[in-house]
Coordinates of C-alpha atoms in Angstrom, one line a residue:
K1 CA 20.2 10.8 21.8
P2 CA 19.0 11.6 19.0
A3 CA 14.1 11.6 18.6
S4 CA 13.0 8.0 18.2
T5 CA 11.8 7.0 14.7
N6 CA 10.9 3.6 16.3
E7 CA 6.9 3.7 16.1
I8 CA 4.8 1.5 17.8
S9 CA 1.0 1.6 16.3
A10 CA -1.0 -1.0 18.3
A11 CA -4.9 -1.7 18.4
D12 CA -6.1 1.2 21.8
L13 CA -9.2 -1.5 22.4
V14 CA -9.5 -5.6 21.0
E15 CA -13.0 -6.8 21.8
K16 CA -13.1 -10.7 21.9
V17 CA -15.6 -13.4 23.2
Y18 CA -14.4 -15.3 26.4
D19 CA -13.7 -18.6 24.0
G20 CA -11.0 -20.6 26.4
D21 CA -8.6 -18.7 23.9
A22 CA -5.4 -16.9 24.0
A23 CA -5.8 -13.4 22.6
D24 CA -3.0 -12.3 22.2
L25 CA -1.9 -8.3 21.0
Q26 CA -1.3 -7.2 17.4
V27 CA 0.7 -4.7 16.9
E28 CA 2.7 -3.1 14.2
V29 CA 6.2 -1.6 13.6
A30 CA 8.8 0.0 11.9
V31 CA 12.0 -0.1 14.3
K32 CA 16.1 0.4 12.9
D33 CA 17.9 -2.2 13.6
G34 CA 19.8 -2.6 17.2
T35 CA 15.6 -2.0 19.0
T36 CA 14.4 -4.8 21.3
L37 CA 10.3 -4.3 22.0
E38 CA 9.5 -4.6 25.1
Y39 CA 5.7 -5.2 26.7
S40 CA 4.5 -4.8 30.2
L41 CA 1.1 -6.2 32.2
N42 CA 1.5 -4.2 35.5
G43 CA 2.1 -0.3 34.3
G44 CA 5.7 -0.6 33.4
L45 CA 6.4 -2.1 36.8
T46 CA 8.6 -5.0 34.7
W47 CA 9.1 -5.9 31.1
S48 CA 9.0 -8.5 28.9
V49 CA 10.6 -9.4 25.4
D50 CA 7.6 -11.5 24.9
A51 CA 3.8 -10.0 24.0
P52 CA 1.2 -11.3 26.3
S53 CA -0.8 -14.1 25.2
L54 CA -3.8 -13.5 27.2
V55 CA -6.8 -15.9 28.6
D56 CA -8.8 -15.0 30.3
A57 CA -11.5 -12.8 29.9
G58 CA -10.8 -8.9 32.0
T59 CA -10.0 -6.4 30.2
Y60 CA -6.3 -5.3 29.8
R61 CA -4.0 -2.3 29.8
V62 CA -0.9 -3.6 27.5
Y63 CA 1.8 -0.6 27.7
M64 CA 5.8 -1.4 24.9
R65 CA 8.0 0.5 23.8
A66 CA 10.6 0.4 21.8
I67 CA 14.0 0.6 23.3
N68 CA 17.7 1.2 21.4
A69 CA 20.7 2.7 22.2
N70 CA 21.3 5.1 20.3
Y71 CA 17.4 6.1 20.2
V72 CA 15.1 7.2 22.9
T73 CA 12.4 5.1 23.7
A74 CA 9.3 5.1 21.5
T75 CA 6.9 4.0 24.1
K76 CA 2.6 3.5 23.3
T77 CA -0.5 1.9 25.9
S78 CA -3.2 0.3 24.7
V79 CA -6.2 -1.2 26.8

């Protein structure tokens, strides 16, 4: 497979004062057709195509990956 030309960019640190409302992950992507974006909150044990929406106060490490059968998978971790 050729090197991935998919690019993932996310804020390395998002700070939000707890107000009971969800904090949505802000991600910018430049992906090729046929690419699927996935997210994990447990170190990559499980993945979801739904971007996390976090409500409870705390620090979260979000793993992201762009998968395309024609390219190497691109990954990014954001805290």
